[in-house]
XYZ file of C-alpha atoms in Angstrom:
376
model
C 126.353 63.248 -52.770
C 127.770 64.838 -55.887
C 125.779 65.153 -59.108
C 127.965 62.503 -60.722
C 126.505 59.885 -58.409
C 123.088 60.441 -59.989
C 124.175 60.066 -63.608
C 122.513 57.238 -65.557
C 124.688 54.138 -65.762
C 125.077 54.360 -69.530
C 126.265 57.999 -69.369
C 128.762 57.153 -66.632
C 130.124 54.264 -68.678
C 130.441 56.490 -71.734
C 132.388 59.109 -69.789
C 134.767 56.622 -68.204
C 135.165 54.592 -71.386
C 135.996 57.758 -73.337
C 138.731 58.591 -70.821
C 140.143 55.072 -70.918
C 139.624 54.081 -74.551
C 143.325 54.452 -75.427
C 144.396 52.036 -72.717
C 144.924 48.368 -73.544
C 143.440 45.412 -71.704
C 146.897 44.627 -70.361
C 147.192 48.043 -68.739
C 143.715 47.580 -67.242
C 144.816 44.342 -65.645
C 148.061 45.893 -64.406
C 146.084 48.721 -62.852
C 143.696 46.231 -61.261
C 146.551 44.267 -59.712
C 148.144 47.440 -58.412
C 144.774 48.679 -57.168
C 144.175 45.452 -55.258
C 147.552 45.775 -53.539
C 146.872 49.406 -52.679
C 143.429 48.552 -51.307
C 144.978 45.915 -49.080
C 147.589 48.348 -47.779
C 144.969 51.026 -47.146
C 142.831 48.546 -45.216
C 145.874 47.336 -43.315
C 147.016 50.779 -42.174
C 143.555 52.223 -41.597
C 142.654 49.241 -39.404
C 145.941 49.359 -37.513
C 145.629 53.083 -36.879
C 141.897 53.041 -36.217
C 141.174 55.218 -39.239
C 138.033 55.126 -41.368
C 134.464 54.471 -40.363
C 132.787 51.099 -40.003
C 129.193 52.092 -39.398
C 126.834 49.249 -38.558
C 123.851 49.488 -40.903
C 121.982 46.242 -40.216
C 119.897 45.842 -37.082
C 120.739 42.116 -37.100
C 123.223 39.987 -39.034
C 120.447 37.791 -40.414
C 118.353 37.532 -43.548
C 115.641 39.357 -41.609
C 118.068 42.189 -40.903
C 118.889 42.475 -44.616
C 115.186 42.498 -45.528
C 114.481 45.215 -42.982
C 117.302 47.314 -44.438
C 115.911 46.957 -47.984
C 112.410 47.840 -46.772
C 113.736 50.967 -45.039
C 114.160 52.655 -48.435
C 117.850 53.397 -47.823
C 118.898 50.731 -50.284
C 119.017 52.134 -53.831
C 122.204 50.741 -55.387
C 122.270 46.963 -54.907
C 125.010 45.033 -56.682
C 124.590 41.297 -57.244
C 127.657 39.101 -57.734
C 126.682 35.674 -59.048
C 128.307 32.423 -60.108
C 127.414 28.994 -61.455
C 125.391 28.128 -58.354
C 122.468 30.271 -59.499
C 122.063 28.125 -62.645
C 122.435 24.607 -61.256
C 118.690 24.261 -60.592
C 118.158 24.958 -64.302
C 120.163 21.827 -65.067
C 123.495 23.505 -65.809
C 126.381 21.994 -63.776
C 128.764 24.178 -61.819
C 132.512 23.743 -62.227
C 133.913 22.424 -58.971
C 131.303 20.278 -57.211
C 132.648 16.728 -56.619
C 131.083 14.108 -58.923
C 128.464 16.470 -60.441
C 130.660 19.445 -61.350
C 131.774 20.162 -64.903
C 135.444 19.448 -64.252
C 134.575 16.053 -62.740
C 132.791 14.879 -65.909
C 135.142 15.702 -68.763
C 136.832 12.298 -69.086
C 134.965 11.547 -72.320
C 136.775 14.408 -74.057
C 140.213 12.828 -73.486
C 141.779 16.048 -72.189
C 145.317 16.261 -70.788
C 143.731 17.967 -67.737
C 140.200 19.337 -67.159
C 141.025 23.043 -67.450
C 142.493 22.495 -70.948
C 139.000 22.692 -72.437
C 138.986 26.417 -71.577
C 142.567 27.247 -72.568
C 143.132 29.294 -75.714
C 146.220 27.469 -76.955
C 144.600 24.053 -76.556
C 141.391 25.307 -78.189
C 143.243 26.517 -81.298
C 144.848 23.097 -81.737
C 141.919 20.937 -80.581
C 138.601 22.829 -80.807
C 136.464 19.662 -80.935
C 136.145 19.033 -77.151
C 135.033 22.609 -76.454
C 132.340 22.610 -79.143
C 131.094 19.187 -78.065
C 130.702 20.527 -74.536
C 129.162 23.739 -75.866
C 126.467 21.700 -77.606
C 125.480 20.171 -74.252
C 125.399 23.490 -72.429
C 124.331 25.847 -75.214
C 122.114 28.818 -74.254
C 118.463 28.422 -75.195
C 118.111 24.912 -73.778
C 117.540 26.063 -70.210
C 115.114 28.313 -68.343
C 116.165 31.015 -65.872
C 115.758 30.110 -62.216
C 113.969 31.788 -59.321
C 117.267 33.467 -58.483
C 117.560 35.001 -61.964
C 114.044 36.416 -61.723
C 114.699 37.752 -58.213
C 117.549 39.821 -59.655
C 115.193 41.017 -62.390
C 112.697 42.060 -59.685
C 115.393 44.176 -58.031
C 115.774 45.945 -61.368
C 112.011 46.368 -61.797
C 111.815 47.961 -58.353
C 114.572 50.419 -59.269
C 117.139 49.304 -56.697
C 119.570 47.221 -58.797
C 122.796 49.030 -59.607
C 124.237 46.198 -61.650
C 124.648 42.415 -61.779
C 128.204 41.077 -62.075
C 128.103 37.487 -63.318
C 130.739 34.815 -63.833
C 128.280 32.782 -65.908
C 128.330 32.355 -69.673
C 124.866 30.792 -70.013
C 123.109 34.135 -70.812
C 120.225 33.252 -68.447
C 120.420 36.727 -66.895
C 119.524 38.143 -70.307
C 116.737 35.601 -70.805
C 115.283 36.641 -67.426
C 115.081 40.250 -68.623
C 118.326 41.985 -67.694
C 119.741 44.134 -70.483
C 123.322 44.823 -71.470
C 123.456 47.959 -69.333
C 122.366 45.958 -66.261
C 125.043 43.288 -66.698
C 128.762 42.828 -66.404
C 129.534 39.422 -67.899
C 132.937 39.141 -66.285
C 133.863 35.885 -67.980
C 132.307 36.773 -71.294
C 129.218 35.430 -73.023
C 127.916 33.146 -75.760
C 125.800 36.053 -76.964
C 128.395 37.058 -79.569
C 131.355 35.311 -81.186
C 134.446 36.499 -83.072
C 137.006 35.133 -85.464
C 140.186 34.319 -83.534
C 142.442 35.864 -86.193
C 143.796 39.236 -85.045
C 143.746 40.399 -88.665
C 140.044 39.639 -89.048
C 137.985 39.563 -85.804
C 134.703 39.313 -87.723
C 131.717 39.145 -85.357
C 129.013 36.473 -85.452
C 125.638 36.219 -83.728
C 124.297 33.736 -81.182
C 122.065 32.147 -83.824
C 124.948 31.751 -86.309
C 127.069 29.979 -83.726
C 124.139 27.834 -82.594
C 123.512 26.603 -86.140
C 127.169 25.581 -86.505
C 127.399 23.834 -83.141
C 124.168 21.854 -83.529
C 125.147 20.707 -87.005
C 128.371 19.354 -85.443
C 130.473 21.648 -87.634
C 133.558 23.377 -86.274
C 132.710 27.096 -86.713
C 135.025 28.690 -89.256
C 135.142 32.335 -90.289
C 133.333 33.023 -93.555
C 135.888 35.700 -94.364
C 139.274 34.139 -93.531
C 138.469 30.498 -92.605
C 140.021 30.797 -89.126
C 138.265 29.388 -86.064
C 135.366 31.348 -84.582
C 135.143 31.357 -80.774
C 132.267 32.497 -78.568
C 133.182 35.633 -76.601
C 133.728 33.759 -73.357
C 136.948 34.387 -71.459
C 139.337 31.456 -71.636
C 142.319 30.961 -69.358
C 145.060 33.200 -70.684
C 142.669 35.872 -71.997
C 141.940 39.314 -70.580
C 138.636 40.114 -68.928
C 136.376 42.509 -70.856
C 137.494 46.158 -70.513
C 133.972 47.041 -69.375
C 134.498 44.949 -66.238
C 137.238 47.300 -65.079
C 135.593 50.581 -66.075
C 132.247 49.780 -64.437
C 133.852 48.286 -61.348
C 135.427 51.645 -60.535
C 132.051 53.407 -60.808
C 129.734 50.866 -59.240
C 131.304 49.563 -56.060
C 131.941 52.892 -54.294
C 128.193 53.624 -54.742
C 126.986 50.186 -53.626
C 124.770 50.185 -50.520
C 124.070 46.409 -50.444
C 126.164 43.644 -51.977
C 124.384 40.312 -52.604
C 126.708 37.418 -53.476
C 125.069 34.214 -54.737
C 126.206 30.849 -56.026
C 129.948 31.428 -56.189
C 132.923 30.000 -54.310
C 134.738 33.355 -54.686
C 137.935 31.563 -55.687
C 138.638 33.148 -59.074
C 140.368 36.512 -59.225
C 139.881 39.341 -59.973
C 136.130 38.644 -59.617
C 136.464 37.383 -56.040
C 138.261 40.559 -54.978
C 135.236 42.698 -55.786
C 133.725 41.974 -52.360
C 136.427 44.187 -50.845
C 135.676 47.157 -53.091
C 132.477 48.295 -51.377
C 132.630 50.818 -48.547
C 133.250 49.616 -45.006
C 129.653 50.375 -44.094
C 128.099 48.434 -46.969
C 126.310 45.254 -45.820
C 127.194 42.047 -47.682
C 124.827 39.077 -47.997
C 126.046 35.661 -49.134
C 123.461 33.117 -50.337
C 125.332 29.897 -51.002
C 125.528 26.219 -50.084
C 128.592 26.957 -47.963
C 130.423 29.978 -46.622
C 132.806 31.602 -49.088
C 135.016 34.642 -49.449
C 136.060 34.691 -45.810
C 139.140 36.665 -44.811
C 142.318 34.883 -43.818
C 141.718 33.844 -40.180
C 144.798 35.626 -38.829
C 144.166 38.829 -40.771
C 140.454 38.599 -39.980
C 141.190 38.545 -36.250
C 143.093 41.794 -36.712
C 140.333 43.292 -38.861
C 142.531 43.467 -41.958
C 141.616 42.781 -45.564
C 138.309 42.939 -47.403
C 137.197 39.317 -47.011
C 133.890 38.303 -45.474
C 133.631 38.053 -41.679
C 130.558 36.112 -40.576
C 131.513 34.744 -37.180
C 134.160 36.762 -35.356
C 133.503 39.184 -32.525
C 134.284 41.989 -34.963
C 131.569 40.933 -37.470
C 129.207 43.828 -38.125
C 127.960 43.721 -41.734
C 128.345 40.254 -43.331
C 125.445 37.776 -43.419
C 125.652 34.152 -44.604
C 122.409 32.399 -45.558
C 123.298 28.766 -46.195
C 120.868 27.303 -48.716
C 120.360 26.910 -52.430
C 120.220 30.211 -54.271
C 116.562 29.674 -55.191
C 115.526 28.897 -51.620
C 117.489 31.871 -50.328
C 115.872 34.243 -52.818
C 112.414 32.904 -52.005
C 113.079 33.347 -48.285
C 114.267 36.920 -48.798
C 111.343 37.663 -51.117
C 108.921 36.388 -48.467
C 110.466 38.660 -45.826
C 110.141 41.576 -48.258
C 106.522 40.736 -49.088
C 107.460 39.892 -52.680
C 107.091 36.097 -52.671
C 103.733 35.864 -54.463
C 104.921 38.405 -57.037
C 108.135 36.457 -57.625
C 106.347 33.127 -58.001
C 103.861 34.652 -60.434
C 106.724 36.166 -62.470
C 108.541 32.821 -62.726
C 105.360 30.993 -63.740
C 104.488 33.621 -66.357
C 107.974 33.797 -67.879
C 108.407 30.013 -68.024
C 105.029 29.707 -69.766
C 106.101 32.279 -72.353
C 109.365 30.404 -72.971
C 107.464 27.119 -73.422
C 105.036 28.783 -75.827
C 107.846 30.307 -77.855
C 109.666 26.987 -78.093
C 106.540 25.194 -79.305
C 106.108 27.744 -82.088
C 109.757 27.478 -83.108
C 109.794 23.664 -82.984
C 106.398 22.425 -84.232
C 105.790 18.743 -83.714
C 108.845 18.329 -81.487
C 108.891 17.578 -77.795
C 112.068 19.591 -77.334
C 112.543 23.121 -76.157
C 114.005 24.552 -73.019
C 114.783 22.008 -70.382
C 112.537 22.160 -67.354
C 114.157 23.806 -64.378
C 113.781 22.300 -60.952
C 113.368 25.921 -59.933
C 109.940 26.079 -61.535
C 107.312 27.314 -59.105
C 104.515 24.894 -58.332
C 100.968 26.285 -58.487
C 99.627 27.201 -55.104
C 97.179 24.671 -53.699
């Protein structure tokens, strides 16, 4: 392995960002689209011609096989890809679940269609529905789940390369991950900016929180334009850091763990095909996701997941809630007691902090169904 593979993440980002700083977000997205097409063609021709290696790393395509691989010490650059499913046990709804999902419960906002609440043009004309929803889901009202703390444990043990999240609830940060550990692909509530291109003044999480909970539409103190949290709406570009880090991280990945996502939204979903052919991929989800097109999968083409075919050699599906899956994996790794103690300790600290900040109130972070019960 070259020396560049051992560079700290921050130094690698700085080098790549310096090289790419003159490129616009549009060019990044154009490159990504072209790169995805090229990856598909490479996979197509290499599979057809029998080129490239597809080394089998796991002894068994089971959760036990994944645990054994981690325990072998060969696993040093784990990437986690996570979606709304890792936060549902904290009380935050996902987007697409029938009846309970976010899109299924937006009738009260009188939208022309559910997705309008996250569209830039609609937001600029009618910001009220978004901020009403933001008040319900605002960061600070929820506790991280077992799954969030499992990811933090991977970092503590020195084997987490990075966590790529579709979530905007900031619970990864609350659980202990820092900016360098995270790619918030769909943005974050952590910062906000004025929507005016001539201004773009930045505002903090606390500033935005004060506006939202006083039922005021956040307006820029400098130019009086709307202020929007830095989450990615439909019609907006993904953060440039998503593209720069993606090119560094996935070629180095030696285990990809995908949790709580339907893998339906591009370009995030396409990341599963960017790891090497030998890299094992574990899905922890309530249903299988990210599978290759059946016809192409039979031919071994494309980068989608292959759990069941005769050609399957690296993809593992563990069908359960994200919390249960992480607990099961932690138990196989011998980390379960440590994980449960971490969750209990961190939730107690959050409760204590909330009591100090809100004296005499019964409020605070909402209890997560992921809280660990004391051992009998």
